Short mmCIF file of C-alpha atoms in Angstrom, two decimals:
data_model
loop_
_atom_site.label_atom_id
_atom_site.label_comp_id
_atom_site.label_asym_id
_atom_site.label_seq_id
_atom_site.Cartn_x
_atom_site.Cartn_y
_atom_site.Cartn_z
CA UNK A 1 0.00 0.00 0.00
CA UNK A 2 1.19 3.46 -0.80
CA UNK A 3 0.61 6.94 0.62
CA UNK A 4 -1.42 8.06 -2.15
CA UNK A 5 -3.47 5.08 -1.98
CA UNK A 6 -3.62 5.74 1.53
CA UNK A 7 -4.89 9.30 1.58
CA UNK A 8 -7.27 8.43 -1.75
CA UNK A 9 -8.78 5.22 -0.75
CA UNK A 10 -11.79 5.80 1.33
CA UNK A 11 -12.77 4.09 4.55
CA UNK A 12 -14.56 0.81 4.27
CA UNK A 13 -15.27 -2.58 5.70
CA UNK A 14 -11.32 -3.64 5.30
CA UNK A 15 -9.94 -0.06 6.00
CA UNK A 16 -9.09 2.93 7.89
CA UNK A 17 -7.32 5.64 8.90
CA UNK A 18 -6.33 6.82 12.13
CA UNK A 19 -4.40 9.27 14.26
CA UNK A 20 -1.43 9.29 15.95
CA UNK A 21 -3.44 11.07 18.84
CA UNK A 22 -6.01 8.09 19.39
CA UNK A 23 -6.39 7.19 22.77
CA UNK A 24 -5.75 3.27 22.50
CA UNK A 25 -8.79 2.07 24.05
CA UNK A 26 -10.71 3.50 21.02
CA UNK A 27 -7.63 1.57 18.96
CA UNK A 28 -9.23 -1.22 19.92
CA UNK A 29 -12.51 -1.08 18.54
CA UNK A 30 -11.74 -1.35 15.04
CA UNK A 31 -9.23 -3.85 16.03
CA UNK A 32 -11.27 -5.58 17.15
CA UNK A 33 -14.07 -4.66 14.78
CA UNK A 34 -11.96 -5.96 11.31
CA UNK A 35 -10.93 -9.03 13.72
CA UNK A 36 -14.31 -10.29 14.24
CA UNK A 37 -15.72 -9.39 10.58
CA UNK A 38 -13.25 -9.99 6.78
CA UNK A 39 -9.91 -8.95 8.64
CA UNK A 40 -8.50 -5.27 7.44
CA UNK A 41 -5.52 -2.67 7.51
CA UNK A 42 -5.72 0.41 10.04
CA UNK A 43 -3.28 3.24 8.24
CA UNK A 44 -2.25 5.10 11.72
CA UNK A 45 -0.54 8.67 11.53
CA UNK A 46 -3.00 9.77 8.96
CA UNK A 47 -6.40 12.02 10.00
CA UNK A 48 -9.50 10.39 9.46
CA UNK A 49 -11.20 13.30 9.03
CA UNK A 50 -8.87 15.49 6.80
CA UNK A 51 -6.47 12.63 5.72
CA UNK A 52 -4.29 15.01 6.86
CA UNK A 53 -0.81 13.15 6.91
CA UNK A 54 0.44 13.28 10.31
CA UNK A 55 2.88 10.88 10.98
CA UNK A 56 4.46 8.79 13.92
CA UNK A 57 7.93 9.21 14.66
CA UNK A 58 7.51 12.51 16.71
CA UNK A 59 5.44 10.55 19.56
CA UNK A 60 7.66 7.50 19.99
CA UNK A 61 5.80 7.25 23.83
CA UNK A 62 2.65 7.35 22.00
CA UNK A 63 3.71 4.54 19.47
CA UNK A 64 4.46 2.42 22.05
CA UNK A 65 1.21 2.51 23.38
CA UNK A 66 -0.88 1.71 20.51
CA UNK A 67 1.42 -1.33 19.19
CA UNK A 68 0.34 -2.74 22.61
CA UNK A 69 -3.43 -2.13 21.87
CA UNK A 70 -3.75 -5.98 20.34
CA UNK A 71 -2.27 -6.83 23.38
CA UNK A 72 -3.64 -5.34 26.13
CA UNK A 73 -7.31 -4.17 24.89
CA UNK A 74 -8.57 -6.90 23.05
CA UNK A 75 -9.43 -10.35 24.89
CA UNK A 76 -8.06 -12.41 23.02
CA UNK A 77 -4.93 -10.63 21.89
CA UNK A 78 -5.51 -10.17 17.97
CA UNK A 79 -2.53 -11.52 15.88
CA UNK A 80 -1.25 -8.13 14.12
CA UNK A 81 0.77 -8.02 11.86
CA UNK A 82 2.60 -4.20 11.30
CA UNK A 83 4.63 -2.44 8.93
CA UNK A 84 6.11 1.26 8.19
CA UNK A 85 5.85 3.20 5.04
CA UNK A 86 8.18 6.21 4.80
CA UNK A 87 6.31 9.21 4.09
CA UNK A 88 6.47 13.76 3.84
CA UNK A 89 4.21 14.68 6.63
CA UNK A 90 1.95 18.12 6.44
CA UNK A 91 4.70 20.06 7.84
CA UNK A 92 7.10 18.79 5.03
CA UNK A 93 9.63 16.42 7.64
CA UNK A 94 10.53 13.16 6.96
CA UNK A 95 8.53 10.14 8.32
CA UNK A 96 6.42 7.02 8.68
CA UNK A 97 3.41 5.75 8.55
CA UNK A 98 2.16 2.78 10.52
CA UNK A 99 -0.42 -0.24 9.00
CA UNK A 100 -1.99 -2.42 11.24
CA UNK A 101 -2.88 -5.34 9.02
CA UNK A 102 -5.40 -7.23 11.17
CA UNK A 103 -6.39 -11.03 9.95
CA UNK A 104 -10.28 -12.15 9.87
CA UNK A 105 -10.29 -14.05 13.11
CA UNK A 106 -11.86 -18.19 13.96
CA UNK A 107 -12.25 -16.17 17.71
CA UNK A 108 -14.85 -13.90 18.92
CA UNK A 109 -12.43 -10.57 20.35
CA UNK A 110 -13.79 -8.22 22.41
CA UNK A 111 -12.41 -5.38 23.97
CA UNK A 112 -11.46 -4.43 27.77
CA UNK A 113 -14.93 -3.36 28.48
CA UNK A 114 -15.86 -7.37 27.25
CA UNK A 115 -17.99 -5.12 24.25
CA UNK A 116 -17.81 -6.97 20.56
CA UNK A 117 -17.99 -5.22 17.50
CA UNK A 118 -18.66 -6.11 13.68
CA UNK A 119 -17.13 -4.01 10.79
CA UNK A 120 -20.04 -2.82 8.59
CA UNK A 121 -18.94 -0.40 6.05
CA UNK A 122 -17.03 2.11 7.64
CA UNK A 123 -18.16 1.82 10.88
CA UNK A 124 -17.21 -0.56 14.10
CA UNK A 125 -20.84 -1.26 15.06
CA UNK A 126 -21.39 -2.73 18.81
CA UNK A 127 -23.08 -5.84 19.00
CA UNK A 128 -26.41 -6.77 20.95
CA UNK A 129 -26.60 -9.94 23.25
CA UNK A 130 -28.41 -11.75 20.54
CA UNK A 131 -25.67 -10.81 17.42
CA UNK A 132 -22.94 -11.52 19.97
CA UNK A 133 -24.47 -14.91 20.41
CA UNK A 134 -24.64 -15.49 16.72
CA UNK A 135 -21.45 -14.33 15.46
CA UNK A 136 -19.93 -17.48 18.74
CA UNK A 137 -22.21 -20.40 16.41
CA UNK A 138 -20.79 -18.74 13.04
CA UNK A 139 -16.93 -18.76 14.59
CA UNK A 140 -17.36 -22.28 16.15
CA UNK A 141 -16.90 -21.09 19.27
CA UNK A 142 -20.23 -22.37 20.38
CA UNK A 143 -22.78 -24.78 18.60
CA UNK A 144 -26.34 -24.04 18.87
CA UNK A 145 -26.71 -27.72 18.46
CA UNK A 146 -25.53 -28.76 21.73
CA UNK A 147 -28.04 -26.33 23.96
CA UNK A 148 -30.82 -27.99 25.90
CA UNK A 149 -34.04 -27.87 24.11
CA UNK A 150 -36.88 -26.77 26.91
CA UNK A 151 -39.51 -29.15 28.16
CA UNK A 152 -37.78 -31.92 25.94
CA UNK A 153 -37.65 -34.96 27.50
CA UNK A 154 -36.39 -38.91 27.02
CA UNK A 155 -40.17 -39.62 25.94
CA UNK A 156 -40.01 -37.43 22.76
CA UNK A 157 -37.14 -39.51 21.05
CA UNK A 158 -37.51 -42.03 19.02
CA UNK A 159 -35.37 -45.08 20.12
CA UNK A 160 -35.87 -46.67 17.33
CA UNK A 161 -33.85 -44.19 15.13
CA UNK A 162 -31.47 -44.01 17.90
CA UNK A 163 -30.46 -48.08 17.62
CA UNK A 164 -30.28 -47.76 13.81
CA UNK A 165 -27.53 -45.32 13.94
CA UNK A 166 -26.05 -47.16 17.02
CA UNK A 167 -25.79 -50.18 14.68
CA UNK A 168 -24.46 -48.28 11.90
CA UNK A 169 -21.32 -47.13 13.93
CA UNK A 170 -21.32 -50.52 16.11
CA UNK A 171 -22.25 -49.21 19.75
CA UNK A 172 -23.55 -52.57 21.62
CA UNK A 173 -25.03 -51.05 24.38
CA UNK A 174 -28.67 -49.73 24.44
CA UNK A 175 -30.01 -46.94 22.64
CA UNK A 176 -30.52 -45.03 25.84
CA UNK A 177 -26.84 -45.61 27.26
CA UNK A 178 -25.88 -44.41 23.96
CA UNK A 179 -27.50 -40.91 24.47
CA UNK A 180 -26.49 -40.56 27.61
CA UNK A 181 -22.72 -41.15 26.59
CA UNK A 182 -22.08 -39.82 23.51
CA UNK A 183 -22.13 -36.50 21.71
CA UNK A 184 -24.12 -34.52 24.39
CA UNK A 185 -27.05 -35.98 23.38
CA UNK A 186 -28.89 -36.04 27.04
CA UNK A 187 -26.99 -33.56 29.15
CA UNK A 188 -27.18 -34.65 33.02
CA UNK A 189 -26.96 -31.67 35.58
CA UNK A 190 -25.52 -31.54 39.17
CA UNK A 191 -29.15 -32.42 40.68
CA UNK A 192 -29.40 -35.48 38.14
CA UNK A 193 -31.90 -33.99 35.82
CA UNK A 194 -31.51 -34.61 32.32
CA UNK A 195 -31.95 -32.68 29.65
CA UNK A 196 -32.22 -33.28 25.90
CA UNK A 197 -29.84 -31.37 23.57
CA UNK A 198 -31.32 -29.72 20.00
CA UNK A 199 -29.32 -31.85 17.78
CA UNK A 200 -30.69 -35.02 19.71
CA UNK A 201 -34.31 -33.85 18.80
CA UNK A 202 -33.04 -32.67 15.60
CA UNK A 203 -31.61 -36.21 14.49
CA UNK A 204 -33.90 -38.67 16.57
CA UNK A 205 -37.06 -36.58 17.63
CA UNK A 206 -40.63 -38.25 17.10
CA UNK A 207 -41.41 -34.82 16.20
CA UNK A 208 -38.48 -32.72 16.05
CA UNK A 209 -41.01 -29.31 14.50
CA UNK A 210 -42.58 -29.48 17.87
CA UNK A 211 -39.85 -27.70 19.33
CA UNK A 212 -38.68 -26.66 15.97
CA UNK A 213 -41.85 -25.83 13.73
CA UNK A 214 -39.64 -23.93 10.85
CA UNK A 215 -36.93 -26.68 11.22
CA UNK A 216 -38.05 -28.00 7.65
CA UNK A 217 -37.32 -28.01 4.09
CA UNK A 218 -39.58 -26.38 1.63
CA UNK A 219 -39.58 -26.96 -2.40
CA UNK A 220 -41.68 -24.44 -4.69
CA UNK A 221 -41.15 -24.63 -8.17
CA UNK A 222 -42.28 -21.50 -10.11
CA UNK A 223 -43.18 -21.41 -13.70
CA UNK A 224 -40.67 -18.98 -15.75
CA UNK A 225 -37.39 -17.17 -14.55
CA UNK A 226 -39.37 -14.57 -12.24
CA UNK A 227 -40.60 -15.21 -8.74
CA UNK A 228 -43.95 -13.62 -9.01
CA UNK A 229 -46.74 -12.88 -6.54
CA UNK A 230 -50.36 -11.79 -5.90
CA UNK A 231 -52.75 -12.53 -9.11
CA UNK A 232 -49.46 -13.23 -11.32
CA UNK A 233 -48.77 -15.72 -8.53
CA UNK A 234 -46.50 -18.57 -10.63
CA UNK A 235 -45.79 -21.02 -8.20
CA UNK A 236 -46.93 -24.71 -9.84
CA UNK A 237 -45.23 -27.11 -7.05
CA UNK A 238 -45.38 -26.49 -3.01
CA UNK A 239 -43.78 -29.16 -1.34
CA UNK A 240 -42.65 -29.14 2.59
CA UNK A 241 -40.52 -31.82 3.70
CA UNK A 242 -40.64 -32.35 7.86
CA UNK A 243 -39.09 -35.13 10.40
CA UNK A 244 -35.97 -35.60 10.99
CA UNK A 245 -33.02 -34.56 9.13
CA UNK A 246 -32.17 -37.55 7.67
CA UNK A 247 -36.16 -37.75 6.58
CA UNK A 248 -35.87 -34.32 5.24
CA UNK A 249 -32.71 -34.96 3.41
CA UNK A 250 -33.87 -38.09 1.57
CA UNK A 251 -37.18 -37.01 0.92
CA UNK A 252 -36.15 -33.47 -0.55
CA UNK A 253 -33.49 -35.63 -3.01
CA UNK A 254 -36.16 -37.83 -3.93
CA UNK A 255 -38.69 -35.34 -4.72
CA UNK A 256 -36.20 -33.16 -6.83
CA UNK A 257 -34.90 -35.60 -8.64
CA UNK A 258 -38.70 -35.90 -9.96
CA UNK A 259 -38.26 -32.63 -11.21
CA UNK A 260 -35.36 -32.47 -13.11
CA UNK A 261 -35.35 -32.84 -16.57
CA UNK A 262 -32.92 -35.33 -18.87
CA UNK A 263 -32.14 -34.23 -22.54
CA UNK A 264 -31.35 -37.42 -24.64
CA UNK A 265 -29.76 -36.72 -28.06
CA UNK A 266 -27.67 -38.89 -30.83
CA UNK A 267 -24.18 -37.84 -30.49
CA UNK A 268 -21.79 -37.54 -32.99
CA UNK A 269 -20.72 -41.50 -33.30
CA UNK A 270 -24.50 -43.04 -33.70
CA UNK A 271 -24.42 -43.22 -29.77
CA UNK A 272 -27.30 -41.89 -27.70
CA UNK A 273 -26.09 -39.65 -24.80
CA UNK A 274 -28.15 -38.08 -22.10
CA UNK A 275 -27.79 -34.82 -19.83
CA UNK A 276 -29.42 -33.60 -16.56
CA UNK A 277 -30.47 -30.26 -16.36
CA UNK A 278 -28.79 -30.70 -13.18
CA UNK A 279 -25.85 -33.41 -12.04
CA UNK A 280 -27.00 -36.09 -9.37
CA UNK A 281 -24.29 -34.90 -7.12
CA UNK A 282 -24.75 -31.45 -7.16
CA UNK A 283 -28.47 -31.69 -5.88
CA UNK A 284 -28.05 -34.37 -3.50
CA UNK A 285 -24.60 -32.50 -2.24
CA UNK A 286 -26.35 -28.77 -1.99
CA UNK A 287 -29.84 -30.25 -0.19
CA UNK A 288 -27.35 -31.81 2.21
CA UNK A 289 -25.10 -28.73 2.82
CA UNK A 290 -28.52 -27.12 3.12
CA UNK A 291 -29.76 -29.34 6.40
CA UNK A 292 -26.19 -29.64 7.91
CA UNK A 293 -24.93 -26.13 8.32
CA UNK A 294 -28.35 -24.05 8.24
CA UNK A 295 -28.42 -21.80 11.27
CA UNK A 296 -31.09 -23.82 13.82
CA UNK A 297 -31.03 -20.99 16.15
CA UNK A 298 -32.49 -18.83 13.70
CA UNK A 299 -36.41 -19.45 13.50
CA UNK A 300 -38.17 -17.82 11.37
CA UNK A 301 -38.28 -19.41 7.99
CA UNK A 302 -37.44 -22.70 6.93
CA UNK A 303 -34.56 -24.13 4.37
CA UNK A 304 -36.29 -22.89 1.02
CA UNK A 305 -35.37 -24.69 -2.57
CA UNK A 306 -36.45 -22.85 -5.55
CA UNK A 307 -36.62 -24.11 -8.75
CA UNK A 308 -37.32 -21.97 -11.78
CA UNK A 309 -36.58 -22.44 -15.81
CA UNK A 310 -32.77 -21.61 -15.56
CA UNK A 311 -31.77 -22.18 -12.42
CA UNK A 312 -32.34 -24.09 -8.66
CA UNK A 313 -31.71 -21.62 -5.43
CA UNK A 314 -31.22 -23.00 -2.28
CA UNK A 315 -32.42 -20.43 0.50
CA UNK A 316 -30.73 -21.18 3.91
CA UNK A 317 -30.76 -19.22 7.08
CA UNK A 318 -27.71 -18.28 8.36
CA UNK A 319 -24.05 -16.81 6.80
CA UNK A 320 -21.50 -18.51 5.64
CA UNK A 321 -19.85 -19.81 8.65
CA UNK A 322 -16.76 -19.29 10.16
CA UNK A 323 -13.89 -18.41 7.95
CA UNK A 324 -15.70 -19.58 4.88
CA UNK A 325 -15.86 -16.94 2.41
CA UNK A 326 -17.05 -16.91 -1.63
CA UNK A 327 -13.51 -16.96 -2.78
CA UNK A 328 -12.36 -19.54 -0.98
CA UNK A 329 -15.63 -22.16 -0.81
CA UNK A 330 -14.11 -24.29 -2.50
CA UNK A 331 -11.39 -25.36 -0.23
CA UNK A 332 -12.18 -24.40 2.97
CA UNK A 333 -13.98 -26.54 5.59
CA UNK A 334 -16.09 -25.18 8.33
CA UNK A 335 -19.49 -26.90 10.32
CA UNK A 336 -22.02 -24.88 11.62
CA UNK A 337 -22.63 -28.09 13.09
CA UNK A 338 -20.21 -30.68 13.33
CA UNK A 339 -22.62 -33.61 14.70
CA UNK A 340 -24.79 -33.09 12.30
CA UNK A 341 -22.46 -33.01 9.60
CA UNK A 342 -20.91 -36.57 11.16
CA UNK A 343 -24.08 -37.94 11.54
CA UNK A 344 -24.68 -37.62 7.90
CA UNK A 345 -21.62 -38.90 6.84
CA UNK A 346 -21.69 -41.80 8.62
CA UNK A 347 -25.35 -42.41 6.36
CA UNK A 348 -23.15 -41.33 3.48
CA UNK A 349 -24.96 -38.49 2.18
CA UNK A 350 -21.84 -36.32 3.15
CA UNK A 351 -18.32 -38.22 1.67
CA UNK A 352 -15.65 -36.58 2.70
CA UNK A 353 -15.50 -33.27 4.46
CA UNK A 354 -14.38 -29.85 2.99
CA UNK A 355 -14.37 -31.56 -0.94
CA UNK A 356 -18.36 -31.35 -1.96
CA UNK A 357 -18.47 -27.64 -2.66
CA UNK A 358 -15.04 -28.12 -5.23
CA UNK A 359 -17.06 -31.09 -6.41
CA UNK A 360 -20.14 -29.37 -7.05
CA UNK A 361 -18.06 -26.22 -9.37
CA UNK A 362 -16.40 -29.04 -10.91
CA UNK A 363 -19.09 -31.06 -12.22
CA UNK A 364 -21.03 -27.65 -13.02
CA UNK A 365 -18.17 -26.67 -14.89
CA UNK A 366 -17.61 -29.84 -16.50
CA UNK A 367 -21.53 -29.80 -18.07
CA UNK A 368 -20.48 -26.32 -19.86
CA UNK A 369 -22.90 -24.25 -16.04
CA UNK A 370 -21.68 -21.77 -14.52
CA UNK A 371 -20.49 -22.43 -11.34
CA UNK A 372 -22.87 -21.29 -7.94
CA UNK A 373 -22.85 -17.97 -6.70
CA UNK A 374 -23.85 -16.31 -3.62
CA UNK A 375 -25.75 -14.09 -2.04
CA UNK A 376 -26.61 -13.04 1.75
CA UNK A 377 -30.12 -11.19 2.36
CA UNK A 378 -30.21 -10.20 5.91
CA UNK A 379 -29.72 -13.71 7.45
CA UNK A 380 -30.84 -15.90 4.67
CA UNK A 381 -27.89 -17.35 2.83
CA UNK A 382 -28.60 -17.68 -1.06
CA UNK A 383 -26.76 -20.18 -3.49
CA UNK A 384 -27.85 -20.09 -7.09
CA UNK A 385 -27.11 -23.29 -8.93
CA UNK A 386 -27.41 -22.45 -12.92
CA UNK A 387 -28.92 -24.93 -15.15
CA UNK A 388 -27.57 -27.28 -17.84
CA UNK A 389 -28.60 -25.22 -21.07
CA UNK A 390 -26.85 -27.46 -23.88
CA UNK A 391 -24.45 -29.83 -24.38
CA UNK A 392 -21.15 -28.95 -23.08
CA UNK A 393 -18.96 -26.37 -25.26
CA UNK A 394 -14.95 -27.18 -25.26
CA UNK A 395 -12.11 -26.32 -27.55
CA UNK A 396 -9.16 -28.10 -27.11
CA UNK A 397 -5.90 -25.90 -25.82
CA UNK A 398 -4.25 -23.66 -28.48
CA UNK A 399 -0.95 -25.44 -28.10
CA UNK A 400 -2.24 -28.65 -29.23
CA UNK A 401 -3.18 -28.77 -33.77
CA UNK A 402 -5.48 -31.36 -34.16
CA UNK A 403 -4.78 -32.14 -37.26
CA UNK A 404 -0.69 -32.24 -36.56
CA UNK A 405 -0.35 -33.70 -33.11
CA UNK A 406 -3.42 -35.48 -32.29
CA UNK A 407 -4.18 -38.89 -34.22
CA UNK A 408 -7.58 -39.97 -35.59
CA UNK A 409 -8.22 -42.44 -32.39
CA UNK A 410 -7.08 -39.23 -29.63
CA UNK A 411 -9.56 -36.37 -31.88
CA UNK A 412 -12.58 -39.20 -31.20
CA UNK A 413 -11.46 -39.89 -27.94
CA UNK A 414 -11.86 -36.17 -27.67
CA UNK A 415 -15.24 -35.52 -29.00
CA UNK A 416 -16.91 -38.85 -26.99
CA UNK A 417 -15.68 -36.47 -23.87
CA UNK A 418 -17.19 -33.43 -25.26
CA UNK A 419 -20.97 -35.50 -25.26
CA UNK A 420 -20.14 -37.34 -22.12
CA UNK A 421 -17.88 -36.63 -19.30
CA UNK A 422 -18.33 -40.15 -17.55
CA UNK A 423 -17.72 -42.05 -20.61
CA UNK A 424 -15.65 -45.27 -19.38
CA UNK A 425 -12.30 -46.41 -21.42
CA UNK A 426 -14.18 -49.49 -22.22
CA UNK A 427 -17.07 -47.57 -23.89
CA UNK A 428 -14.35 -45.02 -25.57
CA UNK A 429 -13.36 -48.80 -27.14
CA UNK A 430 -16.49 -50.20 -28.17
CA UNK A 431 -17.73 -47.43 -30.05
CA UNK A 432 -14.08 -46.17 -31.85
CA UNK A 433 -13.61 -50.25 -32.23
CA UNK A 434 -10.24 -50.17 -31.11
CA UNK A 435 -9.34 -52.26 -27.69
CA UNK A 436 -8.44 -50.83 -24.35
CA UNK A 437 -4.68 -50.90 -24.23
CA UNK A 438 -4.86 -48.62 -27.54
CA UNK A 439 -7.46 -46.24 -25.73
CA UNK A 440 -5.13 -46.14 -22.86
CA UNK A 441 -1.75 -44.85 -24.92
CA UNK A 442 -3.84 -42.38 -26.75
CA UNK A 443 -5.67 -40.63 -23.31
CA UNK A 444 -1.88 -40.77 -21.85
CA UNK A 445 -0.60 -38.53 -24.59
CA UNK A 446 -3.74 -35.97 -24.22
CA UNK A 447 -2.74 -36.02 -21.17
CA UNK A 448 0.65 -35.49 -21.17
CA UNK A 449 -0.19 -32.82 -24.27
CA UNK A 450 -2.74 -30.60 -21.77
CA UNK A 451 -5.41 -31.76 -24.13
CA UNK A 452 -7.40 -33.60 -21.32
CA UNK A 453 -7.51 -34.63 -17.73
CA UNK A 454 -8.57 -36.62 -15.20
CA UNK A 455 -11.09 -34.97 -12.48
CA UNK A 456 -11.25 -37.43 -9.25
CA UNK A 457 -10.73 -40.97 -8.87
CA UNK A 458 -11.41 -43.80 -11.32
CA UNK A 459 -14.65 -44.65 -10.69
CA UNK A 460 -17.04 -41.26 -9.67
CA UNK A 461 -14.46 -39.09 -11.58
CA UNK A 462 -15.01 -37.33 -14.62
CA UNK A 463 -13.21 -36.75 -17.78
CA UNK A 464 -12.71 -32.63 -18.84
CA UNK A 465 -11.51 -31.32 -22.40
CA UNK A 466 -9.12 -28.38 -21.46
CA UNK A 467 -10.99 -24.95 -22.14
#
């Protein structure tokens, strides 16, 4: 960062300028502040009201005390990282500027007065009891799945649900012992009283929307690209799923999969070949993300799946949690909550954590879709998933001449990909009526040329034509 950028770039969610002169308890609100929201720089020895360029080396006592704000007036210490950029101050001397580069935080900071703040815009906005609460299930800190659910008791769990998954991980002892000793499931207090705990009701309940009534997945289908309402109303499908989560979840796959269209047309070698307007995996893996890391402490509405001409959107309540952000979705790992999330996996509707999302971009991008994009509206999380429009549009790289370095068998090789991703070597055979072994030489050379690749294991990968 430079000094012109500093004293040009105006004050947002990741930035800020500050005096010298700051007293550094108020330091340690936007410390704090950036910490606890996308992380941010703080440009100190600059006005923030005239960007008046002030400096720091004439108040060395001064310095000392605000490189100690991270320190000493935030709970926990923030991890700061600073720097110095020389600089002319206003009175035309020689001297520095400081930047406090603060990192987004997987803690909840809060300053001496135990106060926590969230960056919004410009501002370092205090948080209420209730956002404070929030922001501890988004970081981890806390999981609104282990709190006691009130007036729940053993009688409102279903046992029965409770041995099945016992079996399924091999616990031999009852289904009641099993609650009582694993996950938190019945919490015990000092006078012996038991209590039930939200993801025990949520995963085993009888009737988990008794204590829950919006914990439940809703499908409307709408007719056109629009969401309309009122006399132009155009929803044609209005489907709410209830139970358990792992009722919901296989339920709300089942019933979209009756809604999605397949497109079967002859491809280019007398083959038929069929596409989804959506992959298997993506709506199975996006109703599951859905249920497992929706916010449960948030009431209001339920999990919402839209589906209109062009596109499915999957409605959710709650942020992206913890450090996941858009950019990095793809490879980062975070659960809103964890037992749910290992609950599912162990019925393996979640394979292995941290790779669905990648998997979901890849297989959009491999069927030509763009791949999902979000969206936050208050506290509803929005993921658009684009449709399958046509087959899948590919070029081959420009360092590769088809008609120089790529031999008859590799060029149909190429276009069998180009109509089907999941085509198997032995098909690739059958139809260009060569054997296996020659299919094998020619898709190592693509390889080895850029021309194609290899997207996940051997059997549930994909082929992709380089773009």
């Amino acid at each position: 960062m430079t000094i012109q950028e500093i004293t040009t770039r105006k004050e947002d969610q990741t930035f800020d300028c500050k005096s010298i002169q700051i007293e550094p308890k108020a330091l340690a609100v936007p410390i704090v502040a950036m910490a606890n929201s996308d992380g941010g720089v703080i440009a100190i020895g600059v006005s923030d009201k005239t960007r008046k360029i002030e400096g720091i080396d004439q108040h060395a006592e001064k310095l000392n005390e605000l490189l100690r704000v991270p320190f000493d007036f935030c709970n926990p210490s923030v991890s700061v990282t600073c720097s110095y950029i020389p600089c002319t101050d206003n009175e035309g001397n020689e001297n520095r500027i400081l930047l406090m580069e603060i990192p987004a935080s997987s803690s909840l900071h809060t300053n001496q007065a135990d106060e926590a703040f969230m960056r919004v815009g410009d501002k370092s906005r205090k948080l209420t009891f209730d956002e404070r609460l929030q922001l501890m299930y988004d970081k981890g800190e806390r999981y609104y799945e282990d709190t006691a659910v009130y007036g729940a008791t053993i009688d409102d769990i279903d046992m029965d649900a409770v041995t099945d998954y016992a079996k399924l991980l091999g616990y031999g002892k009852s289904p009641l012992q099993y609650l009582r000793e694993n996950n938190g499931f019945v919490i015990t207090n000092k006078k012996g009283e038991e209590y039930v705990s939200t993801v025990c009701i949520l995963l085993f309940g009888k009737n988990p929307q008794k204590f829950f009534p919006r914990a439940r997945t809703r499908f409307i289908r709408y007719e056109g690209i629009e969401e309309k309402v009122g006399v132009e109303m155009n929803v044609v499908k209005d489907v709410t799923f209830e139970g358990t989560i792992l009722n919901q979840v296989k339920k709300t796959i089942e019933f979209i999969e009756t809604q999605v269209r397949e497109h079967t047309f002859l491809g280019q070698h007398a083959q038929f070949v069929t596409k989804r307007d959506y992959p298997e995996f993506v709506i199975q893996e996006m109703t599951v993300n859905a249920c497992c890391h929706r916010a449960y402490n948030i009431k209001g509405t339920e999990i919402q799946i839209k589906m209109f001409d062009d596109r499915l959107v999957f409605e959710s309540p709650g942020k992206l949690p913890g450090q996941v952000k858009p950019n990095n979705i793809r490879h980062t790992h975070f659960s809103r909550n964890p037992k749910i999330a290992a609950f599912l996996k162990a019925y393996h509707f979640v394979k292995e954590f941290g790779e669905g999302f990648d998997r979901i971009c890849r297989e959009q991008e491999a069927n030509g879709a763009k791949v999902p994009s979000f969206r936050t509206d208050e506290f509803i999380l929005k993921i658009t998933v684009s449709k399958v429009t046509e087959k899948v549009k590919v070029k081959v790289t420009e360092n590769i001449n088809v008609t120089e370095n790529v031999t008859e068998t590799s060029q149909k090789i190429i276009d069998l990909i180009k109509e089907d991703s999941y085509i198997s070597t032995s098909k690739m055979a059958e139809i260009i009526g060569v054997n296996r072994r020659n299919i094998a030489r020619n898709i190592k050379k693509l390889q080895e040329q850029g021309a194609v690749r290899r997207v996940g294991p051997d059997k549930g990968g994909f082929w992709e034509v380089i773009v």
